[in-house]
Coordinates of N, CA and C in Angstrom, one line a residue:
M1 N -81.8 -98.7 49.9 CA -82.6 -99.9 48.8 C -82.7 -99.9 47.5
D2 N -82.4 -100.8 47.2 CA -81.9 -100.7 45.8 C -83.1 -101.6 45.2
Q3 N -83.7 -101.1 44.1 CA -85.4 -101.5 43.7 C -84.6 -102.7 42.3
I4 N -85.5 -103.7 42.4 CA -85.0 -105.2 41.5 C -85.7 -104.2 40.2
T5 N -84.6 -104.2 39.2 CA -85.3 -104.0 37.8 C -85.2 -104.8 36.6
D6 N -84.7 -106.0 36.7 CA -84.3 -107.2 35.8 C -85.9 -107.2 35.9
H7 N -86.5 -107.8 35.0 CA -87.8 -107.8 34.2 C -87.8 -109.1 33.2
R8 N -87.1 -110.4 33.7 CA -86.6 -111.3 32.6 C -88.0 -112.0 32.2
K9 N -88.0 -112.2 31.0 CA -89.3 -112.9 31.0 C -89.3 -114.2 30.6
I10 N -90.1 -115.0 30.6 CA -90.6 -116.6 30.8 C -91.0 -117.3 29.3
P11 N -89.9 -118.1 28.9 CA -90.8 -118.5 27.4 C -91.9 -120.0 28.0
I12 N -92.9 -119.8 27.8 CA -93.7 -120.5 27.8 C -94.8 -121.2 26.4
S13 N -95.1 -122.5 26.4 CA -96.3 -122.8 25.5 C -97.6 -123.4 25.9
L14 N -98.2 -122.9 25.1 CA -100.2 -123.3 25.6 C -100.4 -123.3 24.2
T15 N -101.1 -124.7 24.4 CA -102.2 -124.6 23.0 C -103.6 -124.0 23.8
I16 N -103.9 -123.0 22.5 CA -105.2 -122.0 23.0 C -106.1 -122.3 22.1
N17 N -107.3 -122.6 22.1 CA -108.1 -123.2 21.4 C -107.8 -123.6 19.7
G18 N -106.9 -125.0 20.3 CA -106.3 -125.4 19.2 C -105.2 -125.1 18.4
R19 N -104.5 -123.8 18.8 CA -103.4 -123.2 18.1 C -102.5 -123.2 19.2
D20 N -101.3 -123.5 18.6 CA -100.2 -123.4 19.7 C -99.7 -122.0 19.4
H21 N -98.9 -122.0 20.6 CA -98.4 -120.5 21.2 C -96.9 -120.7 21.8
R22 N -96.1 -119.9 21.6 CA -95.1 -119.9 22.2 C -94.5 -118.5 22.8
L23 N -94.6 -118.0 24.0 CA -94.6 -116.5 24.4 C -93.5 -116.6 25.2
E24 N -93.4 -115.5 25.4 CA -92.2 -115.1 26.7 C -92.9 -114.1 27.3
I25 N -93.1 -114.2 28.7 CA -93.9 -113.1 29.3 C -93.5 -113.4 31.0
E26 N -94.1 -112.0 31.8 CA -93.3 -111.9 32.8 C -94.1 -112.7 33.6
P27 N -93.5 -113.1 34.7 CA -94.2 -114.1 35.7 C -95.3 -113.8 36.6
W28 N -95.5 -112.8 36.7 CA -96.9 -112.3 37.4 C -98.0 -112.0 36.3
V29 N -98.0 -112.6 35.0 CA -99.0 -112.3 34.3 C -100.1 -113.0 34.7
T30 N -101.4 -112.6 34.5 CA -102.5 -114.2 34.7 C -102.7 -114.3 33.4
L31 N -103.3 -115.5 34.2 CA -103.8 -116.6 32.3 C -104.9 -115.5 31.7
L32 N -105.7 -114.8 32.7 CA -106.7 -114.0 31.8 C -106.0 -112.9 31.6
D33 N -105.2 -111.8 31.8 CA -104.3 -110.6 31.0 C -103.5 -111.3 29.9
L34 N -103.1 -112.7 29.9 CA -102.2 -112.8 29.0 C -103.6 -112.9 27.6
L35 N -104.7 -114.0 27.8 CA -105.5 -114.2 26.9 C -106.1 -112.8 26.4
R36 N -106.6 -111.7 27.4 CA -107.4 -110.9 26.6 C -106.3 -109.8 26.0
E37 N -105.3 -109.2 26.9 CA -104.4 -108.4 26.6 C -103.3 -109.1 25.3
Q38 N -102.9 -110.0 25.3 CA -101.7 -110.2 24.7 C -102.1 -111.5 23.5
L39 N -103.3 -111.7 23.3 CA -103.7 -112.6 22.4 C -105.0 -112.3 22.0
A40 N -105.4 -111.0 22.5 CA -106.9 -110.3 21.7 C -107.9 -111.5 22.1
L41 N -107.6 -112.0 22.9 CA -109.2 -113.3 23.2 C -110.0 -112.6 24.1
T42 N -111.0 -111.7 23.6 CA -111.6 -110.8 24.6 C -112.7 -111.4 25.1
G43 N -113.0 -112.5 24.6 CA -114.3 -113.2 24.8 C -114.0 -113.4 26.5
T44 N -113.1 -113.7 27.0 CA -112.8 -113.9 28.5 C -113.0 -113.1 29.2
K45 N -114.0 -112.8 30.1 CA -114.4 -111.2 30.7 C -113.6 -111.2 31.8
K46 N -113.2 -110.0 32.1 CA -112.5 -109.3 33.7 C -113.4 -109.1 34.3
G47 N -114.2 -110.0 35.4 CA -114.8 -109.2 36.7 C -114.5 -108.7 37.7
C48 N -114.4 -109.3 38.7 CA -114.1 -108.9 40.0 C -112.6 -109.5 40.0
D49 N -111.8 -110.0 39.1 CA -110.3 -110.1 39.2 C -109.8 -110.6 40.3
Q50 N -110.7 -111.2 41.3 CA -110.2 -111.7 42.7 C -110.9 -113.3 42.4
G51 N -111.5 -113.6 41.7 CA -111.9 -115.3 41.6 C -113.2 -115.4 42.6
Q52 N -114.2 -114.3 42.7 CA -115.5 -114.7 42.8 C -116.5 -114.9 42.1
C53 N -116.6 -114.1 40.8 CA -117.4 -114.3 39.9 C -118.0 -115.2 38.7
G54 N -116.2 -115.5 38.4 CA -116.8 -116.7 37.2 C -117.0 -115.8 36.1
A55 N -116.6 -114.6 35.9 CA -116.6 -114.1 34.3 C -115.4 -114.7 33.4
C56 N -114.2 -114.9 34.1 CA -113.2 -115.2 33.6 C -112.8 -116.7 33.3
T57 N -114.0 -117.7 33.7 CA -113.7 -118.7 33.7 C -113.4 -119.9 32.0
V58 N -112.2 -120.3 32.2 CA -112.1 -120.8 31.0 C -112.0 -122.4 31.0
L59 N -111.2 -123.2 30.1 CA -110.8 -124.5 30.3 C -109.6 -125.0 30.3
V60 N -108.9 -125.8 31.1 CA -107.4 -125.3 31.4 C -107.0 -127.1 31.1
D61 N -107.0 -127.9 30.3 CA -106.5 -129.5 30.1 C -108.3 -129.9 30.6
G62 N -109.3 -129.3 30.0 CA -110.9 -129.5 30.4 C -111.6 -129.2 31.9
Q63 N -110.3 -128.9 32.6 CA -111.1 -128.2 34.1 C -111.5 -127.0 34.2
R64 N -112.3 -126.5 34.5 CA -113.1 -125.0 34.5 C -112.1 -124.1 35.4
I65 N -111.3 -123.3 35.4 CA -110.6 -122.6 36.5 C -111.3 -121.2 36.0
N66 N -110.7 -120.2 37.4 CA -111.1 -118.8 37.4 C -109.7 -118.3 36.6
S67 N -109.6 -117.8 35.3 CA -108.1 -117.5 34.7 C -107.7 -116.0 35.7
C68 N -108.6 -115.3 36.2 CA -107.7 -114.3 36.8 C -107.0 -114.8 38.2
L69 N -107.3 -115.9 38.8 CA -106.6 -116.5 39.4 C -105.2 -117.3 39.2
A70 N -105.3 -117.4 37.7 CA -103.8 -118.4 37.2 C -103.0 -117.8 36.9
L71 N -101.7 -117.8 37.4 CA -100.5 -117.0 36.3 C -100.3 -117.8 35.2
A72 N -100.0 -117.0 34.0 CA -99.8 -117.6 32.8 C -98.7 -119.1 32.9
V73 N -97.7 -118.3 33.9 CA -96.4 -119.0 33.9 C -96.9 -120.5 34.3
S74 N -97.9 -121.0 35.2 CA -98.0 -121.9 35.8 C -98.9 -122.9 34.8
R75 N -99.2 -122.4 33.5 CA -100.2 -123.2 32.6 C -99.0 -123.8 31.5
D76 N -97.6 -123.8 32.0 CA -97.2 -124.1 30.8 C -97.1 -125.4 30.1
G77 N -97.4 -125.5 29.4 CA -97.8 -126.8 28.5 C -99.2 -127.4 28.1
A78 N -100.2 -126.4 28.9 CA -101.6 -126.8 28.9 C -102.5 -126.5 27.6
E79 N -103.5 -126.9 27.8 CA -104.5 -126.7 26.5 C -105.7 -126.3 27.5
I80 N -105.5 -124.7 26.7 CA -106.6 -123.8 27.3 C -108.0 -123.7 26.1
T81 N -109.1 -123.9 26.7 CA -110.3 -123.5 25.6 C -111.0 -122.2 26.4
T82 N -111.0 -120.8 25.0 CA -111.9 -120.2 25.7 C -113.2 -120.0 24.6
I83 N -114.2 -119.3 25.3 CA -115.5 -118.9 24.6 C -115.0 -119.4 23.2
E84 N -114.4 -118.6 22.6 CA -113.9 -118.2 21.3 C -113.6 -119.9 20.6
G85 N -113.3 -121.0 21.5 CA -112.7 -121.9 21.0 C -113.7 -123.3 20.9
L86 N -114.8 -122.9 21.4 CA -115.8 -123.9 21.8 C -116.6 -124.4 20.6
A87 N -117.4 -123.3 19.7 CA -117.9 -123.6 18.5 C -116.9 -124.2 17.5
Q88 N -117.1 -125.4 16.5 CA -115.9 -126.4 15.7 C -116.8 -125.8 14.4
D89 N -115.7 -126.1 13.4 CA -116.3 -126.0 12.0 C -117.6 -124.7 11.6
G90 N -117.6 -123.6 12.6 CA -118.3 -122.8 12.2 C -120.0 -123.2 13.1
K91 N -119.8 -124.0 13.7 CA -121.1 -124.7 14.5 C -120.8 -124.6 16.1
L92 N -122.1 -123.8 16.4 CA -122.0 -123.1 17.8 C -121.9 -124.8 18.6
H93 N -121.4 -124.4 19.6 CA -121.1 -125.3 20.5 C -122.8 -126.1 21.2
P94 N -123.3 -127.3 21.7 CA -124.3 -126.9 22.1 C -124.8 -126.6 23.4
L95 N -123.9 -126.0 23.9 CA -124.0 -124.8 25.2 C -124.4 -123.8 24.8
Q96 N -123.6 -123.2 23.8 CA -123.8 -121.8 22.9 C -125.0 -121.8 22.5
A97 N -125.5 -122.9 21.5 CA -126.8 -122.8 21.1 C -128.1 -123.0 22.2
A98 N -128.0 -123.7 23.1 CA -129.1 -124.1 24.2 C -129.3 -122.5 25.1
F99 N -128.3 -121.8 25.1 CA -128.1 -120.2 25.8 C -128.7 -119.2 25.0
I100 N -128.6 -119.5 23.8 CA -129.4 -118.6 22.6 C -131.0 -118.7 22.7
E101 N -131.0 -120.5 22.6 CA -132.3 -120.7 22.8 C -133.3 -120.5 23.9
R102 N -132.7 -120.4 24.9 CA -133.3 -120.1 26.1 C -133.2 -119.1 27.0
D103 N -132.3 -117.8 25.7 CA -132.3 -116.6 26.4 C -131.6 -116.6 27.7
A104 N -130.7 -117.3 28.1 CA -129.6 -117.3 29.0 C -129.0 -116.2 29.0
F105 N -129.2 -115.2 28.7 CA -128.2 -113.9 29.2 C -129.0 -112.8 28.8
Q106 N -128.7 -111.6 29.6 CA -129.3 -110.2 29.5 C -128.5 -109.5 29.0
C107 N -127.4 -109.1 29.9 CA -126.4 -108.1 29.5 C -125.2 -108.9 28.5
G108 N -125.1 -110.4 28.7 CA -124.5 -111.0 28.4 C -122.9 -111.0 28.7
Y109 N -122.6 -110.2 29.8 CA -121.4 -109.7 30.4 C -120.7 -111.2 31.0
C110 N -121.6 -112.2 31.6 CA -121.0 -112.7 32.1 C -121.3 -114.5 31.3
T111 N -121.9 -114.2 30.2 CA -122.2 -115.5 29.2 C -121.0 -116.2 29.0
P112 N -119.5 -115.8 28.6 CA -118.7 -116.2 28.2 C -118.4 -117.4 29.1
G113 N -118.5 -117.2 30.3 CA -117.6 -117.5 31.6 C -118.8 -118.7 32.4
Q114 N -120.1 -118.4 32.2 CA -121.3 -119.3 32.1 C -121.1 -120.5 31.3
I115 N -120.8 -120.0 30.1 CA -121.0 -121.1 29.4 C -119.6 -122.3 29.2
C116 N -118.4 -121.5 29.6 CA -117.1 -122.0 29.8 C -117.5 -123.5 30.8
S117 N -118.1 -122.5 32.1 CA -117.9 -123.5 33.5 C -119.1 -124.7 32.9
A118 N -120.0 -124.5 32.5 CA -121.1 -125.1 32.3 C -120.5 -126.6 31.3
A119 N -119.9 -126.2 29.9 CA -118.7 -127.2 29.3 C -118.1 -128.0 30.5
G120 N -117.4 -127.2 31.3 CA -116.7 -128.1 32.6 C -117.6 -128.9 33.3
L121 N -118.5 -128.7 33.7 CA -119.5 -129.1 34.4 C -120.2 -130.6 33.4
L122 N -120.3 -130.6 32.2 CA -120.8 -131.2 31.5 C -119.7 -132.9 31.4
A123 N -118.6 -132.0 31.0 CA -117.1 -132.9 30.9 C -116.8 -133.6 32.3
E124 N -117.1 -132.6 33.3 CA -116.8 -133.5 34.7 C -117.8 -134.9 35.3
G125 N -118.8 -134.7 34.7 CA -120.0 -135.5 34.4 C -120.4 -136.0 36.1
H126 N -120.5 -135.0 37.0 CA -120.6 -135.2 38.2 C -122.2 -134.9 38.4
T127 N -122.9 -134.1 37.2 CA -124.3 -133.5 37.5 C -125.2 -134.4 37.1
Q128 N -126.6 -134.8 37.5 CA -127.4 -135.3 37.4 C -128.6 -134.8 37.4
T129 N -128.7 -133.6 38.1 CA -130.1 -133.2 38.1 C -129.8 -131.3 38.6
R130 N -131.2 -130.8 38.4 CA -131.2 -129.3 38.0 C -130.6 -128.8 39.6
A131 N -130.7 -129.5 40.6 CA -130.2 -129.1 41.8 C -128.6 -129.3 41.7
D132 N -128.3 -130.0 41.0 CA -126.9 -130.2 41.2 C -126.1 -128.9 40.0
I133 N -126.8 -129.3 38.9 CA -126.7 -127.8 37.9 C -126.7 -126.4 38.9
R134 N -127.4 -126.2 39.7 CA -127.2 -124.9 40.4 C -126.2 -125.1 41.4
E135 N -125.6 -126.1 42.4 CA -125.3 -126.3 42.6 C -123.5 -126.1 42.1
H136 N -123.2 -126.9 41.1 CA -121.9 -126.9 40.5 C -121.7 -125.2 39.8
M137 N -122.9 -124.6 39.4 CA -122.3 -123.6 38.6 C -122.7 -122.0 39.4
S138 N -122.6 -122.7 41.0 CA -122.5 -121.4 42.1 C -121.9 -120.5 42.1
G139 N -120.5 -120.9 41.3 CA -119.1 -119.9 41.4 C -119.4 -119.0 40.4
N140 N -120.5 -119.3 39.1 CA -120.8 -118.2 38.6 C -121.8 -117.0 38.8
L141 N -121.4 -115.8 38.7 CA -122.5 -115.1 39.2 C -123.0 -113.9 38.3
C142 N -124.4 -114.1 38.1 CA -125.0 -113.1 37.2 C -125.6 -112.0 37.6
R143 N -125.0 -110.9 37.2 CA -125.9 -109.9 37.8 C -127.4 -109.3 37.5
C144 N -127.3 -109.4 36.6 CA -128.8 -109.7 35.6 C -130.4 -110.6 36.3
G145 N -129.6 -112.0 36.8 CA -130.7 -113.0 37.4 C -131.1 -113.8 36.6
A146 N -130.5 -113.9 35.3 CA -130.7 -115.1 34.4 C -130.8 -116.5 35.1
Y147 N -130.5 -116.6 36.2 CA -130.2 -118.0 36.5 C -131.4 -119.1 35.9
T148 N -132.0 -119.0 36.4 CA -133.5 -120.1 35.6 C -133.3 -120.6 34.3
N149 N -133.1 -119.2 33.5 CA -132.8 -119.8 32.5 C -131.0 -120.4 31.6
I150 N -130.3 -119.7 32.6 CA -128.9 -120.8 32.6 C -128.9 -121.9 32.7
A151 N -130.1 -121.9 33.6 CA -130.1 -123.5 34.6 C -130.8 -124.3 33.5
D152 N -131.5 -123.7 32.8 CA -132.8 -124.5 31.5 C -131.8 -125.2 30.4
A153 N -131.2 -123.9 29.9 CA -130.4 -124.1 29.0 C -129.1 -125.8 29.0
I154 N -128.6 -125.2 30.4 CA -127.7 -126.1 30.6 C -128.6 -127.6 30.4
E155 N -129.3 -127.4 31.3 CA -130.2 -129.0 31.8 C -130.7 -129.4 30.0
D156 N -131.2 -128.3 29.0 CA -131.2 -128.9 27.9 C -130.3 -129.5 27.0
V157 N -129.0 -129.4 27.8 CA -128.0 -130.0 26.9 C -127.5 -131.3 27.6
L158 N -127.6 -131.4 29.1 CA -127.5 -132.3 30.4 C -128.5 -133.6 29.8
Q159 N -129.7 -133.7 29.5 CA -130.4 -134.9 29.3 C -130.2 -135.3 28.5
P160 N -130.2 -135.0 27.1 CA -129.7 -136.2 26.2 C -129.0 -136.8 26.7
R161 N -127.5 -136.0 27.3 CA -126.4 -137.1 27.4 C -126.8 -138.1 28.6
L162 N -127.5 -137.8 29.3 CA -127.8 -138.4 30.7 C -128.7 -139.8 30.1
A163 N -129.7 -139.5 29.3 CA -130.2 -140.7 28.4 C -129.6 -141.4 27.4
M164 N -128.6 -140.8 26.9 CA -127.7 -141.7 25.9 C -127.0 -142.6 27.3
K165 N -126.5 -142.2 28.1 CA -125.6 -142.8 29.2 C -126.6 -144.0 29.9
E166 N -127.6 -143.7 29.8 CA -128.7 -144.8 30.9 C -129.3 -146.2 29.6
A167 N -129.0 -145.5 28.5 CA -129.2 -146.3 27.2 C -128.3 -147.6 27.0
A168 N -127.0 -147.1 27.4 CA -125.6 -147.7 26.9 C -125.7 -149.0 28.0
E169 N -126.1 -148.5 29.3 CA -125.9 -149.3 30.8 C -127.1 -150.2 30.4

């Protein structure tokens, strides 16, 4: 039996944190490995590498995904935001500031995935209550147990948005 040794790379184009990237990658490279190993964006963490912990959560075209489960070639043309891309013009994203204010992390390993997931949750617009926050963040695990503070931080950012929405109606 002959082994297949043809390792053709596939050209892809991605916009990552507002910067265009033209890359040639092997078809089996996950988005997580591309970000961490080839682009040195190590804020996104590799936890379980099976899509069960959420440490690798990033935003792809505004939607939160587990980057360990996505082949990078399947995201050709996508706009990707990692934890490094949330801050703008030297100013922390409101969720980043709220996580600091609420001490919503202990070891910090899950924090980038938690914040990216929370940013996606807010963009989705389905969350109205603390119970909604807990339900919609349930795919992001925190081994330190900072869940209460994480929910507090997200609620701090969510409530003013809900108030503005009500005032506009």
